[in-house]
Short mmCIF file of C-alpha atoms in Angstrom, two decimals:
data_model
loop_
_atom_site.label_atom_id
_atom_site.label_comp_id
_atom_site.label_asym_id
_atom_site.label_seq_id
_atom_site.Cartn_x
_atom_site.Cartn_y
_atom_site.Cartn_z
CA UNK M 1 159.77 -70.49 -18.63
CA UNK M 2 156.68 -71.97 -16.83
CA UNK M 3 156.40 -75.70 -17.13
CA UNK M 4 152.90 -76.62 -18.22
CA UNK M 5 150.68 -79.69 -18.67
CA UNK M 6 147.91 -79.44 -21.94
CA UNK M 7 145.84 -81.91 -23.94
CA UNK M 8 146.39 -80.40 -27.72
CA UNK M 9 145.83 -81.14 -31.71
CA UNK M 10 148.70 -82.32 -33.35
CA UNK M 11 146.89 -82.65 -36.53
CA UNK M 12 144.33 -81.92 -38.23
CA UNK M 13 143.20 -86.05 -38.12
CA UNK M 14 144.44 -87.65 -35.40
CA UNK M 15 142.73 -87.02 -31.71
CA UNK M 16 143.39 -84.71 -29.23
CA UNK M 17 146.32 -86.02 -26.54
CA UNK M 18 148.75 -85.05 -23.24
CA UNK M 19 151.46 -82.20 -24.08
CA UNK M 20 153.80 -80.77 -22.68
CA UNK M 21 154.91 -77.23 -23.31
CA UNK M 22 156.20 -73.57 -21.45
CA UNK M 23 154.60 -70.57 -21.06
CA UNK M 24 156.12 -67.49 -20.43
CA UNK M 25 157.41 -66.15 -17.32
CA UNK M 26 155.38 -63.60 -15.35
CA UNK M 27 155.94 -60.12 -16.25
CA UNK M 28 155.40 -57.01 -14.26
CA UNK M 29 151.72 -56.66 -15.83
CA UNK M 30 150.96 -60.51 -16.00
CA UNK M 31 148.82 -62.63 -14.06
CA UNK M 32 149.45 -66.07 -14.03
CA UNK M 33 146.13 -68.48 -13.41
CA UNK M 34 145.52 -72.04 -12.09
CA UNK M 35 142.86 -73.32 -14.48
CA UNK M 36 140.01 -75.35 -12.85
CA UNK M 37 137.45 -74.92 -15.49
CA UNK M 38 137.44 -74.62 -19.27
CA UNK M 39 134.37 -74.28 -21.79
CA UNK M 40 134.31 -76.50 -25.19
CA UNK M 41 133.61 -74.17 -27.71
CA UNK M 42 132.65 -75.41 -31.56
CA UNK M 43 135.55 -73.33 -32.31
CA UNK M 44 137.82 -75.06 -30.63
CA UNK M 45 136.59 -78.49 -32.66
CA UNK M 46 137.42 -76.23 -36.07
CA UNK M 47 140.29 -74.93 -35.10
CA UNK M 48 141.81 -78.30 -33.98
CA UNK M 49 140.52 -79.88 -37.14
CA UNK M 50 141.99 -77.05 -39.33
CA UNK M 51 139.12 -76.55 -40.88
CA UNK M 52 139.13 -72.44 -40.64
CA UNK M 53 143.02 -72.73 -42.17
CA UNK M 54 146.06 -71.14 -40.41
CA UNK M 55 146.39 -74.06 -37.57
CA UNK M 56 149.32 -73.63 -35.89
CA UNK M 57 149.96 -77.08 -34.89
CA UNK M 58 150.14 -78.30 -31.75
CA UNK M 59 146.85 -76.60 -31.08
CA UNK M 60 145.78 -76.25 -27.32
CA UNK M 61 141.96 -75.20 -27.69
CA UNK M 62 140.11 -73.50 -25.05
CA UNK M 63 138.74 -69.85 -24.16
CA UNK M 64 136.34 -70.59 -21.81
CA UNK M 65 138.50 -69.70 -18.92
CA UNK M 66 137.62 -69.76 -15.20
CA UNK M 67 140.94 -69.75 -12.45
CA UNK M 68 142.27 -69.20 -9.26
CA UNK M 69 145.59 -66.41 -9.55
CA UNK M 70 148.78 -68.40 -8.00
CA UNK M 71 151.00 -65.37 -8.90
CA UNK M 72 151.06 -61.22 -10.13
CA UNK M 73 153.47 -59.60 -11.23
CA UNK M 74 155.00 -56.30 -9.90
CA UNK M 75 153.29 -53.79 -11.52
CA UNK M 76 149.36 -55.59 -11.29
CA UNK M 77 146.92 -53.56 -9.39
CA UNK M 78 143.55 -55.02 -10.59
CA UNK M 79 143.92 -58.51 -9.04
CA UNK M 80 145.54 -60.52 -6.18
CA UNK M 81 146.91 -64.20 -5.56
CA UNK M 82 143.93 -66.36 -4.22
CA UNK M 83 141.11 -64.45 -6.54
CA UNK M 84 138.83 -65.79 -9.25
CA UNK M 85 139.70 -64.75 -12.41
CA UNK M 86 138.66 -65.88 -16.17
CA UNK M 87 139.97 -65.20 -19.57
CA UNK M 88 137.80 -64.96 -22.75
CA UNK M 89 138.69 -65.51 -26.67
CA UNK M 90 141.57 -62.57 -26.41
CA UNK M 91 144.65 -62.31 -24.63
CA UNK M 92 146.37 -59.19 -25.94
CA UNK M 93 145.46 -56.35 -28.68
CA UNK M 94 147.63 -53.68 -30.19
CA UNK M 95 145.72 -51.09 -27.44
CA UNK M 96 146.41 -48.07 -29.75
CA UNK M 97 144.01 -48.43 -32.67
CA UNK M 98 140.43 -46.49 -32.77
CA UNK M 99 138.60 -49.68 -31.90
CA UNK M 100 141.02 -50.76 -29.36
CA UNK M 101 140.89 -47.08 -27.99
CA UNK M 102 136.91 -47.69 -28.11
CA UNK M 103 136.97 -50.52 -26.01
CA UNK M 104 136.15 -53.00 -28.62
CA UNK M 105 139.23 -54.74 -28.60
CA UNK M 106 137.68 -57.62 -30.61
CA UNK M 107 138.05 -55.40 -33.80
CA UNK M 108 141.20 -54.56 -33.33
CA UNK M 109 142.53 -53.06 -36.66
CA UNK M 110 146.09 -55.31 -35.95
CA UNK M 111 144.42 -58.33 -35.28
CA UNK M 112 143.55 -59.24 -31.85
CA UNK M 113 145.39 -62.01 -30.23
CA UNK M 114 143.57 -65.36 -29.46
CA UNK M 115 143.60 -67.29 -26.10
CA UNK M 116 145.13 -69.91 -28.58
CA UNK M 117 146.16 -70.23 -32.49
CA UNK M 118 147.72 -66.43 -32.66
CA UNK M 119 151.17 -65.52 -32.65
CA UNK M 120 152.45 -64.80 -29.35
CA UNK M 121 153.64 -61.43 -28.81
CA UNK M 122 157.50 -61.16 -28.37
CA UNK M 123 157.43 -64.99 -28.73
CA UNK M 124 158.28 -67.57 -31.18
CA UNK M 125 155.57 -69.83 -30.57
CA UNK M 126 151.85 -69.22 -30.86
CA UNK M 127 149.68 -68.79 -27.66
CA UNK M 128 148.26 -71.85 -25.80
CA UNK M 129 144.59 -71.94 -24.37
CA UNK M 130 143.25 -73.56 -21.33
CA UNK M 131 143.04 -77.21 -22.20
CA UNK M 132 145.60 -76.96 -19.34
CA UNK M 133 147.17 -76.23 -15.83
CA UNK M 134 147.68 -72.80 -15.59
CA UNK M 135 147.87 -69.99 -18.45
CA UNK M 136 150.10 -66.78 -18.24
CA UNK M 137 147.66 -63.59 -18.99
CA UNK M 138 148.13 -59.49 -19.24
CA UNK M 139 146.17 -58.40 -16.32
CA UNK M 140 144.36 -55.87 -18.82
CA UNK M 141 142.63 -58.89 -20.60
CA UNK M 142 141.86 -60.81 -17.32
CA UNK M 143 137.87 -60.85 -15.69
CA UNK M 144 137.27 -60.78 -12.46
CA UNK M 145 134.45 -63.76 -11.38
CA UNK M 146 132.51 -63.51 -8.42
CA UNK M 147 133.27 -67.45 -6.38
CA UNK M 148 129.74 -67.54 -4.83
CA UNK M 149 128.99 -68.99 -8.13
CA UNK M 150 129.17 -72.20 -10.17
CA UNK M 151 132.36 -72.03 -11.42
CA UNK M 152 131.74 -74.92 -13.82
CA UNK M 153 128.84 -73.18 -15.30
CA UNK M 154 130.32 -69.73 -15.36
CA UNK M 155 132.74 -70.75 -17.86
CA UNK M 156 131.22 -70.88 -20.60
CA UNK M 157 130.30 -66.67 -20.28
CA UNK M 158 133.09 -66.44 -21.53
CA UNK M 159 132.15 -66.83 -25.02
CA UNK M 160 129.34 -68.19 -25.58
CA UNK M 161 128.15 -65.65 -23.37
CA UNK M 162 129.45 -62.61 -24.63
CA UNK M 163 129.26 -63.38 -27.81
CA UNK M 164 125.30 -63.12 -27.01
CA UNK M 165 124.77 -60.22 -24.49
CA UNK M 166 126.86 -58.09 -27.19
CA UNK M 167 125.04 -57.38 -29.58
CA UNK M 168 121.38 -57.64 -27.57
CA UNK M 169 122.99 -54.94 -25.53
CA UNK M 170 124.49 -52.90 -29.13
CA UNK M 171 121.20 -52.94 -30.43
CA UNK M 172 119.11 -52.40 -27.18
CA UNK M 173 117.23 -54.99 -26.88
CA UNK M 174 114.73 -54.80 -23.62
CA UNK M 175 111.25 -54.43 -22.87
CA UNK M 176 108.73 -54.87 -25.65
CA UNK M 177 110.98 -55.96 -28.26
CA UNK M 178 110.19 -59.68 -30.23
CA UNK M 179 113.50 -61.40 -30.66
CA UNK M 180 113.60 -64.75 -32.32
CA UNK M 181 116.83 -66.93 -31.66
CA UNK M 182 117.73 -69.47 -34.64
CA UNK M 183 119.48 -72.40 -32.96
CA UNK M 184 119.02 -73.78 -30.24
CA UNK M 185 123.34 -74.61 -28.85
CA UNK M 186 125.57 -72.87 -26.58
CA UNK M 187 125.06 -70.01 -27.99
CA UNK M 188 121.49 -69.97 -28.90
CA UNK M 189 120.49 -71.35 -24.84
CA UNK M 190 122.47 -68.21 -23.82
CA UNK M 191 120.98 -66.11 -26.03
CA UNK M 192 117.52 -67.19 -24.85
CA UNK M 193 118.48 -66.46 -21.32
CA UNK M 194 119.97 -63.02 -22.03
CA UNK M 195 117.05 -62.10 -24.03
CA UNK M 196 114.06 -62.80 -21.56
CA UNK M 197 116.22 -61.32 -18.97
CA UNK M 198 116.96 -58.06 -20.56
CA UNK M 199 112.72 -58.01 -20.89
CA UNK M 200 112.08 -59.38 -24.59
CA UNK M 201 109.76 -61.47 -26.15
CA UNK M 202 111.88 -64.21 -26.94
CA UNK M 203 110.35 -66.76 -29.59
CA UNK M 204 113.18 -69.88 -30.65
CA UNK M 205 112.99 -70.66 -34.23
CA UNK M 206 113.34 -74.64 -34.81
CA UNK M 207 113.60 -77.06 -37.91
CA UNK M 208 112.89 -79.91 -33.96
CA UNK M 209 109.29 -79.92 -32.70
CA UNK M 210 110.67 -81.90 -30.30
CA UNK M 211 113.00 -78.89 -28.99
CA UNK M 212 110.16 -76.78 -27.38
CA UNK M 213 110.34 -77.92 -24.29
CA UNK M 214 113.69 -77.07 -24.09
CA UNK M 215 113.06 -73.76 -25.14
CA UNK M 216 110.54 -72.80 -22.48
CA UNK M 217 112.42 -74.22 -19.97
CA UNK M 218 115.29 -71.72 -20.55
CA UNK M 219 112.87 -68.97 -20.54
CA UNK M 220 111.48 -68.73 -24.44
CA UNK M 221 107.84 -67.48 -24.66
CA UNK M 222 107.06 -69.03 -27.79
CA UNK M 223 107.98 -71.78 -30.34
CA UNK M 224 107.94 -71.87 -34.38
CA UNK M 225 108.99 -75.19 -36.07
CA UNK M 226 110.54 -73.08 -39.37
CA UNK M 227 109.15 -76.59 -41.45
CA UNK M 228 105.63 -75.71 -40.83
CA UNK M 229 104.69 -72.82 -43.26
CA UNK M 230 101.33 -72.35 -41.44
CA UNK M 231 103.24 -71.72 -38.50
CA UNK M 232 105.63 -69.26 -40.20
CA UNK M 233 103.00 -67.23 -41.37
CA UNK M 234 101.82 -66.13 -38.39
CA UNK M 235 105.52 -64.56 -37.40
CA UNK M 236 105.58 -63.20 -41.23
CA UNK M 237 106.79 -59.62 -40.86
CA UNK M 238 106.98 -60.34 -37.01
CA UNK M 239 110.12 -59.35 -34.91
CA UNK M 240 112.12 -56.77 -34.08
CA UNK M 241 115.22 -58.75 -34.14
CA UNK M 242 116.97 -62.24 -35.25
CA UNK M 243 119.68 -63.11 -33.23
CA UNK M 244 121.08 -66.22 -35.95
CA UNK M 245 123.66 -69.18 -34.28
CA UNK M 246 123.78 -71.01 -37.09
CA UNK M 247 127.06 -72.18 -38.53
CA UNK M 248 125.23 -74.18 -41.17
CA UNK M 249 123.91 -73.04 -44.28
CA UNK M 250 120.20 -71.56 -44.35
CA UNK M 251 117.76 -69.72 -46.01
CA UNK M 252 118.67 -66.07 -44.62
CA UNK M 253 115.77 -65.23 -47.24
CA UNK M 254 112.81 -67.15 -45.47
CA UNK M 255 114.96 -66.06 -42.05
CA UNK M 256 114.40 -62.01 -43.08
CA UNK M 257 110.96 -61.95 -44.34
CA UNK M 258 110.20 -62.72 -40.54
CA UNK M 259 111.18 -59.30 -39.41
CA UNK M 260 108.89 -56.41 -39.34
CA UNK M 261 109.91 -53.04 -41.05
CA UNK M 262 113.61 -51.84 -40.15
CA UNK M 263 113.63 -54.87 -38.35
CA UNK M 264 117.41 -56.27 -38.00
CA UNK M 265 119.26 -59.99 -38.18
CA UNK M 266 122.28 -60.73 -36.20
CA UNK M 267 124.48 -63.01 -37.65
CA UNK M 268 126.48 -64.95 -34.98
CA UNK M 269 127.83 -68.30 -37.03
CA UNK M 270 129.78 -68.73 -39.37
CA UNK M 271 128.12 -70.86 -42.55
CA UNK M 272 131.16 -72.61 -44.68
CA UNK M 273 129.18 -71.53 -47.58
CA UNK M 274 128.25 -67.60 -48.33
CA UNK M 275 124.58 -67.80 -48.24
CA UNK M 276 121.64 -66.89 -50.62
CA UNK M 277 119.79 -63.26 -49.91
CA UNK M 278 117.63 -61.16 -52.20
CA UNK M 279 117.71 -57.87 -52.13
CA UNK M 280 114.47 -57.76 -52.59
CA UNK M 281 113.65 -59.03 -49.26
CA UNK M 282 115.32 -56.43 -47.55
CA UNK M 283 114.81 -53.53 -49.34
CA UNK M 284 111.19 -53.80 -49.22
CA UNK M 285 111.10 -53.56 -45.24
CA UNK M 286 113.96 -51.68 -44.97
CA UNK M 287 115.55 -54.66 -43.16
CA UNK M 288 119.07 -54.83 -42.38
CA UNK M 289 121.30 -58.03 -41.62
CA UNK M 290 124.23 -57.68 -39.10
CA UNK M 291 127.24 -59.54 -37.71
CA UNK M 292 128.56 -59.13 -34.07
CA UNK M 293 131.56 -60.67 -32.59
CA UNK M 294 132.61 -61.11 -28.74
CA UNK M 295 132.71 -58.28 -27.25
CA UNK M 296 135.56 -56.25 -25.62
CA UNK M 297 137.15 -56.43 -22.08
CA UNK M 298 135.09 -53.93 -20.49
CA UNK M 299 131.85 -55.02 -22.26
CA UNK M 300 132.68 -58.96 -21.22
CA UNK M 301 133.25 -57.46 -17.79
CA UNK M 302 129.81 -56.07 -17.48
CA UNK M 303 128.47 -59.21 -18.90
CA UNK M 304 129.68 -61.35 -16.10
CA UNK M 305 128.62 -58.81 -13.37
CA UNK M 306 124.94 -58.80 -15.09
CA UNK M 307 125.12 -62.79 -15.42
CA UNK M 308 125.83 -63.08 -11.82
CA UNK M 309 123.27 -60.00 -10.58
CA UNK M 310 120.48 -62.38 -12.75
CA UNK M 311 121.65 -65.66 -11.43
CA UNK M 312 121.97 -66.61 -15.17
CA UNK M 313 124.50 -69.26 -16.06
CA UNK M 314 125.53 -71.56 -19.18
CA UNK M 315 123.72 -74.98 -18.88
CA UNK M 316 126.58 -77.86 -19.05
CA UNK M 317 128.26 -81.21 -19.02
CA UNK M 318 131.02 -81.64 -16.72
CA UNK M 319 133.77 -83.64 -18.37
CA UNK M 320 137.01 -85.07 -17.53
CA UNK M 321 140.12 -84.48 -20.01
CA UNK M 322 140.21 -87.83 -21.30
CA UNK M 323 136.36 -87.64 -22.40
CA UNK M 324 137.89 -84.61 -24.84
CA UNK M 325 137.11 -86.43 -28.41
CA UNK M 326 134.02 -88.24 -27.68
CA UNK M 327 132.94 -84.75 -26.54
CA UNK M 328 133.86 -83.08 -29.92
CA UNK M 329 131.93 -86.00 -31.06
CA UNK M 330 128.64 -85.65 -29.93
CA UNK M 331 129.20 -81.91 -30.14
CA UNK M 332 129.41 -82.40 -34.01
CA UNK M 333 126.22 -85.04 -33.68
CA UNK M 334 124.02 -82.22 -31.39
CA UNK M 335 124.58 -84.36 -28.39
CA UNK M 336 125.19 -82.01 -25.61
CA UNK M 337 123.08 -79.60 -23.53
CA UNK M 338 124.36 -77.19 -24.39
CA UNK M 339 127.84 -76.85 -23.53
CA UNK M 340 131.01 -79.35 -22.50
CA UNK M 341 132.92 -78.04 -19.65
CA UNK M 342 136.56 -79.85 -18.24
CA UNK M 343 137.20 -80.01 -14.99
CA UNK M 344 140.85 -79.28 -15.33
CA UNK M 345 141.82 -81.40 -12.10
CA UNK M 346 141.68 -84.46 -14.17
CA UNK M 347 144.33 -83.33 -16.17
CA UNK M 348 146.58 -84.19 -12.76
CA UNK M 349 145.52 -87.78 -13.67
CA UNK M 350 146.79 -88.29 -17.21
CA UNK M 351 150.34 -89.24 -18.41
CA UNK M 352 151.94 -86.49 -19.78
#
């Protein structure tokens, strides 16, 4: 077993601290990484809190993976020792199902297996993420990232980027659509960027006035403060497509009377409450609402080749290890543009 060096969740109260644990030996189809960066994803904050249920505690968060390879097994053909490589949400998938055949291993019909907080295959402890040194991977669920880049700012892709450029790419989102993006966080500043990109009309729905700034300077064409029902009147029956971060509750009512006729939501948070929606408001539009996911290997491959063709790339906050609950603190207060990222050297620095 591989000695390694993590900051993890004990609990579901007390604060993230140094742990020790193994991972897994290199196989003949594994690829084992040295971390240097790793995204903070709100996940990570409700996983570690154990407010989704089913924490296996200790919890090592992270799936915002960017590495150098230190080692390969026998049998890898798709990478070498020295490259840049980064791992997403998943780690391993049953490979047989029809989705998993597809290439949309996120809907695996077994379950996928998470970066961290799944079972381990083969294993009788559950898989640690990258709140740590190095992590132990299947070469078939490992990205290849380009190192002319910010490395620091590529991490985040990972999810927060994928789980963007998904379904704007499912749906076909391009030139002379009118996508609105609700939420303005790591994944709504991605989604911004993705959009414009891909040659949309990209308008950023807002409860802040004070956010629209922010918004064009990531590449939004317009602003609509949602509180100002003059102001949503003149988007009434107005885009193509909703592309909806929130994790809070909202009015998914007020939300799809803002799309034109077979216009269609995509639902990206989670809400801890099922929300309100009449019928009404989609029938008579023939509206749809939609959820996407991440997206599969292949799919999160072409993402980061697109990312770095565009020069587009997660805005961030470099932090150190130690910084780790104050940062899940002002993540939960808003306070962070628009994504935490560890530098994983300081972990060498902390007593575990």
């Amino acid at each position: 077993m591989i000695e390694t060096k993590g900051y993890a969740a004990f609990d579901p109260n007390s604060p993230l601290a140094p742990y020790n644990f193994e991972r897994r030996e290199v196989g003949p189809h594994d690829v084992l990484i040295e971390i240097l960066f790793c995204g903070v994803c709100h996940s990570d904050l409700h996983t570690a809190k154990g407010e989704w249920g089913g924490a296996m505690y200790p919890v090592v968060p992270g799936h915002e993976i960017v590495g150098r390879i230190v080692k390969v097994g026998d049998h890898v053909s798709k990478f070498a020792v020295g490259e840049m490589a980064g791992v997403g949400c998943m780690v391993d998938s049953c490979q047989s199902c029809p989705s998993c055949q597809d290439g949309v291993e996120q809907y695996c019909e077994q379950g996928f297996t998470g970066t961290y907080n799944s079972p381990e295959p083969g294993l009788d402890t559950p898989t640690y993420g990258g709140y740590s040194n190095h992590i132990v991977v299947k070469e078939n669920f490992v990205l290849k990232i380009r190192e002319d880049q910010d490395l620091a700012r590529v991490a985040p892709l990972l999810c927060a980027g994928i789980t963007t450029y998904s379904p704007l790419r499912h749906w076909g989102v391009g030139e002379g659509h009118k996508v609105a993006v609700v939420g303005l966080g790591g994944l709504g500043h991605m989604a911004v960027k993705l959009a414009a990109s891909m040659g949309a009309e990209v308008t950023v729905l807002s409860t802040s006035p004070n956010k629209e700034a922010d918004a064009q300077a990531l590449g939004a064409h317009k602003f609509v403060v949602t509180k100002d029902p003059e102001a949503l009147k003149q988007v009434s029956g107005y885009f193509d497509f909703i592309i909806n971060t929130v994790s809070a509750k909202v009015s998914l009512d007020m939300y799809a009377s803002l799309l034109r006729r077979d216009g269609t939501m995509i639902l990206l948070g989670v809400p801890p409450e099922a929300p309100e929606l009449h019928a009404g408001t989609l029938i008579f539009g023939r509206r749809s609402i939609a959820g996407s996911l991440i997206g599969g290997i292949a799919e999160t491959q072409e993402m980061l080749d697109y990312c770095a063709e565009h020069n587009i790339l997660s805005d961030i906050e470099v932090i150190n290890i130690n910084q780790i609950n104050t940062a899940y603190d002002r993540m939960l207060a808003g306070d962070v543009k628009y994504r935490f990222v560890i530098d994983m050297a300081s972990l060498e620095n902390t007593n575990v």
